[in-house]
Each structure stands twice: as structure tokens, then as C-alpha cells.
Amino acid sequence: MRQYKVFYCAMLALGSLCFGSAHAESSTLKTLSDSEMSAATGQALMSLTYISPKDNANLESKRTGITDPSNGGIGFYKLGLEALLELNVNIKRLQLGCGGVNGAGACDIDIENLSLSGLGNSATSNTDSATDRNARVGSSAALTNPFIQFAIKNP
């Protein structure tokens, strides 16, 4: 229970920091008309898209032939980060999709000792030499526009 209390306190502190720094002063804001608003362009940091079971882009519906959302059709929600994400991480154990239909202690994804880093000295520098190891430690894995997709039955 104590570990959750620390987690909640950390999340509260992080949320306060993020929301506290995101503000706009009314003296710098100006009203835009509909035509000005439609002429404005920009890019979002995060995007959310949905593919309905009835959508032609839904390949699962084409495979199963079920297009009715209330009769077992599967819809897809895709949450994307529209940015270049660079990671250099070591994860002792990564577990995703645990419990549920898998039963207790079973996971869809269960990986031990996962490392994400960039290339070493060259594209073929996957040797066990000290030079290649040091080069990999000093570089990051680059993910361009990463996303996660959720499949929802009967959306």
C-alpha cells in the first residue's frame, strides 16, 4: 500500500508541475473569427484516431466479415506521438497484458532485460567488443512518430 501512496504523490506533484506551467495570460490572447481559425495551421504533439468496424480501412472486419459494432465487431483506437522520441533505457522486466483471459501470472508480452539504445560505431557494430558497447551506451534509439493501438470489441 505504501508504494502506491508514493506513486500517487509523485503523480500529483508531476501533474501540478505540468498544469502549473501551462497557462495563458488574457492580455496576450486575441479572439479569432471562424475564417481566421480555419486559416491557422499547426501540428499536435499527440493524435488520437479511431477506425470503426464499418470502415473500409479496418482489415480485421474484412478478415472476419463482422462489420456490426454491436455484434462482435472490432474497432481500433490509435494514440500517437507526433515527434521524434529518443530513448536510451534498460528495463529489467517488461510485462504487458497480464491477467484477464491469460490467467494469473501470464502476460501477452513478458520480456526480461530489455535494452533500447542506438547503433554503435556503424550499422554492423553488434559485436561484444568494449568499443562497440561504449558507442551503444552513448547513443539513443530514435522512434519517429511512435504509437500504441488498442483493439476494442463491440465499441
PDB file of C-alpha atoms in Angstrom:
ATOM      1  CA  MET A   1       0.000   0.000   0.000  1.00  0.00           C
ATOM      2  CA  ARG A   2       2.860   2.347   0.810  1.00  0.00           C
ATOM      3  CA  GLN A   3       4.328   2.052  -2.688  1.00  0.00           C
ATOM      4  CA  TYR A   4       1.017   3.200  -4.186  1.00  0.00           C
ATOM      5  CA  LYS A   5       0.918   6.173  -1.831  1.00  0.00           C
ATOM      6  CA  VAL A   6       4.362   7.270  -3.020  1.00  0.00           C
ATOM      7  CA  PHE A   7       3.277   6.728  -6.643  1.00  0.00           C
ATOM      8  CA  TYR A   8       0.141   8.851  -6.199  1.00  0.00           C
ATOM      9  CA  CYS A   9       2.130  11.620  -4.506  1.00  0.00           C
ATOM     10  CA  ALA A  10       4.657  11.597  -7.343  1.00  0.00           C
ATOM     11  CA  MET A  11       1.895  11.732  -9.965  1.00  0.00           C
ATOM     12  CA  LEU A  12       0.190  14.595  -8.112  1.00  0.00           C
ATOM     13  CA  ALA A  13       3.457  16.540  -7.972  1.00  0.00           C
ATOM     14  CA  LEU A  14       4.170  15.919 -11.668  1.00  0.00           C
ATOM     15  CA  GLY A  15       0.627  16.889 -12.647  1.00  0.00           C
ATOM     16  CA  SER A  16       0.804  20.068 -10.593  1.00  0.00           C
ATOM     17  CA  LEU A  17       4.089  20.994 -12.234  1.00  0.00           C
ATOM     18  CA  CYS A  18       2.754  20.375 -15.753  1.00  0.00           C
ATOM     19  CA  PHE A  19      -0.568  22.145 -15.260  1.00  0.00           C
ATOM     20  CA  GLY A  20       1.012  24.977 -13.307  1.00  0.00           C
ATOM     21  CA  SER A  21       3.417  25.760 -16.136  1.00  0.00           C
ATOM     22  CA  ALA A  22       0.745  25.627 -18.869  1.00  0.00           C
ATOM     23  CA  HIS A  23      -1.144  28.891 -18.619  1.00  0.00           C
ATOM     24  CA  ALA A  24      -2.045  31.789 -20.854  1.00  0.00           C
ATOM     25  CA  GLU A  25      -2.459  35.381 -19.880  1.00  0.00           C
ATOM     26  CA  SER A  26      -5.652  37.046 -21.068  1.00  0.00           C
ATOM     27  CA  SER A  27      -3.747  40.183 -22.115  1.00  0.00           C
ATOM     28  CA  THR A  28      -1.873  38.204 -24.799  1.00  0.00           C
ATOM     29  CA  LEU A  29      -4.888  36.293 -26.153  1.00  0.00           C
ATOM     30  CA  LYS A  30      -6.971  37.607 -29.038  1.00  0.00           C
ATOM     31  CA  THR A  31     -10.272  36.492 -30.473  1.00  0.00           C
ATOM     32  CA  LEU A  32     -10.198  34.792 -33.883  1.00  0.00           C
ATOM     33  CA  SER A  33     -13.055  34.677 -36.364  1.00  0.00           C
ATOM     34  CA  ASP A  34     -14.067  31.394 -37.988  1.00  0.00           C
ATOM     35  CA  SER A  35     -12.212  32.266 -41.197  1.00  0.00           C
ATOM     36  CA  GLU A  36      -9.042  33.183 -39.265  1.00  0.00           C
ATOM     37  CA  MET A  37      -9.310  29.979 -37.265  1.00  0.00           C
ATOM     38  CA  SER A  38      -9.683  27.822 -40.400  1.00  0.00           C
ATOM     39  CA  ALA A  39      -6.648  29.529 -41.952  1.00  0.00           C
ATOM     40  CA  ALA A  40      -4.487  28.703 -38.927  1.00  0.00           C
ATOM     41  CA  THR A  41      -2.315  25.617 -39.252  1.00  0.00           C
ATOM     42  CA  GLY A  42      -0.285  23.741 -36.730  1.00  0.00           C
ATOM     43  CA  GLN A  43       0.728  20.363 -35.511  1.00  0.00           C
ATOM     44  CA  ALA A  44      -0.398  18.488 -32.446  1.00  0.00           C
ATOM     45  CA  LEU A  45       2.038  16.713 -30.173  1.00  0.00           C
ATOM     46  CA  MET A  46      -0.387  13.825 -29.710  1.00  0.00           C
ATOM     47  CA  SER A  47      -3.051  12.459 -32.025  1.00  0.00           C
ATOM     48  CA  LEU A  48      -5.972  10.093 -31.487  1.00  0.00           C
ATOM     49  CA  THR A  49      -7.644   8.279 -34.362  1.00  0.00           C
ATOM     50  CA  TYR A  50     -10.452   5.721 -34.483  1.00  0.00           C
ATOM     51  CA  ILE A  51     -11.172   3.065 -37.097  1.00  0.00           C
ATOM     52  CA  SER A  52     -14.751   1.793 -36.916  1.00  0.00           C
ATOM     53  CA  PRO A  53     -15.659  -1.832 -37.678  1.00  0.00           C
ATOM     54  CA  LYS A  54     -17.647  -0.428 -40.648  1.00  0.00           C
ATOM     55  CA  ASP A  55     -14.630   1.495 -42.003  1.00  0.00           C
ATOM     56  CA  ASN A  56     -13.015   0.187 -45.205  1.00  0.00           C
ATOM     57  CA  ALA A  57      -9.583   0.673 -43.602  1.00  0.00           C
ATOM     58  CA  ASN A  58     -10.443  -1.894 -40.891  1.00  0.00           C
ATOM     59  CA  LEU A  59      -8.669  -5.013 -42.143  1.00  0.00           C
ATOM     60  CA  GLU A  60      -9.899  -7.091 -39.179  1.00  0.00           C
ATOM     61  CA  SER A  61     -13.509  -6.580 -40.310  1.00  0.00           C
ATOM     62  CA  LYS A  62     -12.558  -7.682 -43.816  1.00  0.00           C
ATOM     63  CA  ARG A  63     -10.866 -10.782 -42.389  1.00  0.00           C
ATOM     64  CA  THR A  64     -13.763 -11.822 -40.138  1.00  0.00           C
ATOM     65  CA  GLY A  65     -16.653 -10.366 -42.146  1.00  0.00           C
ATOM     66  CA  ILE A  66     -18.125  -8.819 -38.952  1.00  0.00           C
ATOM     67  CA  THR A  67     -18.848  -5.127 -39.502  1.00  0.00           C
ATOM     68  CA  ASP A  68     -21.577  -4.624 -36.888  1.00  0.00           C
ATOM     69  CA  PRO A  69     -20.072  -2.921 -33.805  1.00  0.00           C
ATOM     70  CA  SER A  70     -22.740  -4.436 -31.530  1.00  0.00           C
ATOM     71  CA  ASN A  71     -22.221  -7.974 -32.857  1.00  0.00           C
ATOM     72  CA  GLY A  72     -18.551  -8.585 -32.124  1.00  0.00           C
ATOM     73  CA  GLY A  73     -17.026  -6.046 -34.484  1.00  0.00           C
ATOM     74  CA  ILE A  74     -13.618  -4.709 -33.501  1.00  0.00           C
ATOM     75  CA  GLY A  75     -12.753  -1.006 -33.566  1.00  0.00           C
ATOM     76  CA  PHE A  76      -9.245   0.394 -33.238  1.00  0.00           C
ATOM     77  CA  TYR A  77      -8.103   3.443 -31.280  1.00  0.00           C
ATOM     78  CA  LYS A  78      -4.626   4.700 -32.116  1.00  0.00           C
ATOM     79  CA  LEU A  79      -2.805   7.109 -29.796  1.00  0.00           C
ATOM     80  CA  GLY A  80       0.237   8.596 -31.491  1.00  0.00           C
ATOM     81  CA  LEU A  81       3.063  10.897 -30.512  1.00  0.00           C
ATOM     82  CA  GLU A  82       3.837  13.181 -33.452  1.00  0.00           C
ATOM     83  CA  ALA A  83       7.503  13.660 -32.636  1.00  0.00           C
ATOM     84  CA  LEU A  84      10.922  12.096 -32.662  1.00  0.00           C
ATOM     85  CA  LEU A  85      11.343  10.132 -29.431  1.00  0.00           C
ATOM     86  CA  GLU A  86      14.889   9.223 -28.449  1.00  0.00           C
ATOM     87  CA  LEU A  87      15.363   6.554 -25.787  1.00  0.00           C
ATOM     88  CA  ASN A  88      18.351   5.002 -24.097  1.00  0.00           C
ATOM     89  CA  VAL A  89      16.830   2.729 -21.466  1.00  0.00           C
ATOM     90  CA  ASN A  90      17.444  -0.541 -19.674  1.00  0.00           C
ATOM     91  CA  ILE A  91      14.303  -2.308 -18.480  1.00  0.00           C
ATOM     92  CA  LYS A  92      14.711  -5.198 -16.062  1.00  0.00           C
ATOM     93  CA  ARG A  93      11.288  -6.691 -16.830  1.00  0.00           C
ATOM     94  CA  LEU A  94       8.578  -5.507 -19.237  1.00  0.00           C
ATOM     95  CA  GLN A  95       5.166  -7.119 -18.795  1.00  0.00           C
ATOM     96  CA  LEU A  96       2.090  -6.101 -20.788  1.00  0.00           C
ATOM     97  CA  GLY A  97      -1.372  -7.674 -20.946  1.00  0.00           C
ATOM     98  CA  CYS A  98      -1.125  -9.633 -17.694  1.00  0.00           C
ATOM     99  CA  GLY A  99      -4.062 -11.423 -16.083  1.00  0.00           C
ATOM    100  CA  GLY A 100      -7.528 -11.294 -17.625  1.00  0.00           C
ATOM    101  CA  VAL A 101      -8.069 -14.042 -20.184  1.00  0.00           C
ATOM    102  CA  ASN A 102      -4.419 -15.088 -19.773  1.00  0.00           C
ATOM    103  CA  GLY A 103      -4.977 -16.117 -16.170  1.00  0.00           C
ATOM    104  CA  ALA A 104      -2.947 -15.168 -13.123  1.00  0.00           C
ATOM    105  CA  GLY A 105       0.760 -14.730 -13.764  1.00  0.00           C
ATOM    106  CA  ALA A 106       0.527 -14.945 -17.564  1.00  0.00           C
ATOM    107  CA  CYS A 107       1.216 -11.980 -19.859  1.00  0.00           C
ATOM    108  CA  ASP A 108       0.856 -11.276 -23.580  1.00  0.00           C
ATOM    109  CA  ILE A 109       4.300  -9.674 -23.550  1.00  0.00           C
ATOM    110  CA  ASP A 110       6.877 -10.742 -20.955  1.00  0.00           C
ATOM    111  CA  ILE A 111      10.444  -9.598 -21.666  1.00  0.00           C
ATOM    112  CA  GLU A 112      13.373  -9.676 -19.266  1.00  0.00           C
ATOM    113  CA  ASN A 113      16.456  -7.446 -19.588  1.00  0.00           C
ATOM    114  CA  LEU A 114      15.286  -5.232 -22.452  1.00  0.00           C
ATOM    115  CA  SER A 115      17.676  -2.511 -23.642  1.00  0.00           C
ATOM    116  CA  LEU A 116      16.912   0.225 -26.140  1.00  0.00           C
ATOM    117  CA  SER A 117      19.863   2.164 -27.487  1.00  0.00           C
ATOM    118  CA  GLY A 118      21.124   3.404 -30.813  1.00  0.00           C
ATOM    119  CA  LEU A 119      23.722   1.947 -33.087  1.00  0.00           C
ATOM    120  CA  GLY A 120      27.319   1.798 -32.084  1.00  0.00           C
ATOM    121  CA  ASN A 121      30.076   2.852 -34.440  1.00  0.00           C
ATOM    122  CA  SER A 122      28.326   1.581 -37.570  1.00  0.00           C
ATOM    123  CA  ALA A 123      25.256  -0.318 -38.701  1.00  0.00           C
ATOM    124  CA  THR A 124      27.112  -3.603 -38.180  1.00  0.00           C
ATOM    125  CA  SER A 125      28.608  -2.832 -34.773  1.00  0.00           C
ATOM    126  CA  ASN A 126      26.779  -5.503 -32.822  1.00  0.00           C
ATOM    127  CA  THR A 127      29.924  -7.179 -31.612  1.00  0.00           C
ATOM    128  CA  ASP A 128      30.784  -7.733 -27.979  1.00  0.00           C
ATOM    129  CA  SER A 129      33.856  -5.505 -28.073  1.00  0.00           C
ATOM    130  CA  ALA A 130      34.322  -2.765 -25.472  1.00  0.00           C
ATOM    131  CA  THR A 131      34.422  -0.109 -28.210  1.00  0.00           C
ATOM    132  CA  ASP A 132      31.029  -1.134 -29.616  1.00  0.00           C
ATOM    133  CA  ARG A 133      29.466  -1.409 -26.156  1.00  0.00           C
ATOM    134  CA  ASN A 134      30.649   2.093 -25.243  1.00  0.00           C
ATOM    135  CA  ALA A 135      29.373   3.510 -28.538  1.00  0.00           C
ATOM    136  CA  ARG A 136      25.932   1.964 -27.967  1.00  0.00           C
ATOM    137  CA  VAL A 137      25.744   3.325 -24.425  1.00  0.00           C
ATOM    138  CA  GLY A 138      26.405   6.827 -25.744  1.00  0.00           C
ATOM    139  CA  SER A 139      23.662   6.723 -28.388  1.00  0.00           C
ATOM    140  CA  SER A 140      19.864   6.580 -28.307  1.00  0.00           C
ATOM    141  CA  ALA A 141      17.217   4.586 -30.137  1.00  0.00           C
ATOM    142  CA  ALA A 142      15.200   7.001 -32.299  1.00  0.00           C
ATOM    143  CA  LEU A 143      11.477   6.336 -32.735  1.00  0.00           C
ATOM    144  CA  THR A 144       9.748   8.567 -35.290  1.00  0.00           C
ATOM    145  CA  ASN A 145       6.019   9.114 -34.614  1.00  0.00           C
ATOM    146  CA  PRO A 146       5.579   6.170 -32.210  1.00  0.00           C
ATOM    147  CA  PHE A 147       2.042   4.991 -31.448  1.00  0.00           C
ATOM    148  CA  ILE A 148       0.072   2.470 -29.449  1.00  0.00           C
ATOM    149  CA  GLN A 149      -3.110   0.907 -30.810  1.00  0.00           C
ATOM    150  CA  PHE A 150      -5.996  -0.546 -28.811  1.00  0.00           C
ATOM    151  CA  ALA A 151      -8.419  -3.091 -30.278  1.00  0.00           C
ATOM    152  CA  ILE A 152     -11.885  -2.773 -28.711  1.00  0.00           C
ATOM    153  CA  LYS A 153     -14.549  -5.428 -29.234  1.00  0.00           C
ATOM    154  CA  ASN A 154     -18.108  -4.067 -29.529  1.00  0.00           C
ATOM    155  CA  PRO A 155     -17.020  -0.399 -29.459  1.00  0.00           C
TER     156      PRO A 155
END
